[in-house]
Structures are given as structure tokens and as C-alpha cells.
XYZ file of C-alpha atoms in Angstrom:
103
model
C 64.195 -4.849 33.002
C 61.008 -6.826 34.523
C 58.520 -9.305 32.890
C 55.685 -7.191 33.343
C 57.257 -3.876 32.242
C 58.951 -6.045 29.021
C 55.103 -7.746 28.694
C 53.146 -4.485 28.634
C 55.377 -2.776 26.273
C 55.104 -5.614 23.880
C 50.884 -5.457 24.152
C 51.269 -0.412 23.786
C 53.625 -2.304 20.543
C 51.231 -4.293 19.583
C 48.173 -2.071 19.353
C 50.410 0.988 18.378
C 51.145 -2.117 14.714
C 47.853 -2.292 14.624
C 46.566 1.065 14.531
C 49.021 1.819 11.869
C 48.149 -1.424 10.021
C 44.151 0.577 10.677
C 45.557 3.788 9.377
C 46.901 2.347 5.804
C 43.634 0.220 5.428
C 41.331 3.761 5.886
C 44.405 5.674 3.920
C 44.097 2.969 0.691
C 40.054 2.886 1.297
C 39.781 -0.709 1.469
C 37.402 -0.146 3.267
C 35.823 -3.581 2.613
C 39.000 -5.776 4.820
C 37.786 -3.661 7.805
C 36.615 -6.345 9.544
C 38.525 -8.725 8.479
C 41.106 -6.730 9.890
C 40.220 -6.192 12.884
C 38.356 -8.933 13.081
C 41.980 -10.260 13.051
C 43.991 -7.959 15.637
C 41.136 -8.068 18.482
C 41.674 -11.895 18.439
C 45.386 -12.244 17.939
C 46.269 -9.896 20.683
C 44.305 -11.206 23.616
C 45.539 -14.484 22.536
C 49.136 -13.605 22.232
C 49.284 -11.772 25.741
C 47.596 -14.680 27.805
C 48.389 -17.582 25.851
C 49.534 -18.629 29.265
C 47.025 -18.327 30.688
C 44.194 -19.359 28.107
C 46.587 -22.839 27.722
C 46.333 -23.511 31.017
C 42.626 -22.508 31.281
C 41.746 -25.157 28.233
C 44.185 -28.072 30.621
C 41.822 -27.710 33.206
C 38.936 -27.558 31.787
C 40.257 -30.444 29.275
C 40.882 -32.491 33.086
C 37.722 -31.240 34.560
C 35.327 -32.701 31.878
C 37.315 -35.807 31.322
C 39.196 -37.335 33.871
C 39.149 -38.761 37.451
C 41.401 -36.991 39.043
C 41.941 -33.956 37.869
C 44.865 -32.248 36.842
C 46.504 -28.800 38.043
C 46.140 -28.054 34.141
C 49.618 -27.303 33.688
C 50.265 -27.368 29.430
C 53.176 -28.869 27.083
C 55.053 -26.702 25.552
C 54.215 -27.862 22.524
C 50.537 -26.911 23.419
C 52.545 -23.240 24.265
C 54.259 -22.445 21.005
C 51.704 -24.265 18.862
C 49.073 -22.073 20.544
C 51.682 -18.973 19.321
C 52.453 -19.267 15.667
C 47.933 -19.170 15.439
C 48.213 -16.756 17.082
C 51.198 -14.715 15.956
C 49.838 -15.795 12.375
C 47.231 -14.332 12.735
C 48.373 -11.044 13.804
C 50.879 -11.574 10.590
C 47.356 -12.049 8.172
C 46.318 -9.326 9.142
C 48.952 -7.173 8.466
C 49.276 -8.132 4.912
C 45.488 -7.596 4.967
C 46.666 -4.346 5.542
C 48.695 -3.886 3.148
C 46.461 -4.937 0.429
C 45.998 -1.510 -1.932
C 43.010 -1.168 -2.609
C 41.435 -2.177 -6.399
């Protein structure tokens, strides 16, 4: 299976999981958590998918503004992994919000 198909399947699965979490919030009546849940999901799903591009853009901007000879912006492995940890953390935190029962 090629990489584009795998990436597309991952994004579809993430969106499906987010919709199931939203349905769970609505069925439980946790209407006060909807905004926070949507914020986590709307931020985490695209950033998980575009992690490499965002890291590369960040490096290019940093290099452009702070160095005499700008580089190509290739991100380090550490930066890519810390980005993934934060993005998946936000996604999982959103899913935990969806599991909180209504009070």
C-alpha cells in the first residue's frame, strides 16, 4: 500500500474517531465540553497529518529571520517526534474529554 493511501486512511480513521467522540458527548449531555473537545480535535487532526510540513515551515521561518545564510528548513528527528507527541497528546486528551460522564 502506498504512503498516500495510508495517510488518507489514517485521516479518515481520526475523523471517524472524533465524530464518535462528539456523538458520545452529545448523547451523554455534556454540552459544556463540546467547545473544548472540538478545539482539541480541530487542532490535533490536521497537525498530526501535516507534522512534517509544519516543522519544515517553522525551520524555514526561523532560518530566514535569524540566520545570515538561510537553510532549506529540514526538521530534526527530535523536533518531529516532539511534535507528534504533543499532537497525539491533544488528540487523546480530547478523547478523554468525550468519555467524561455528565454530572
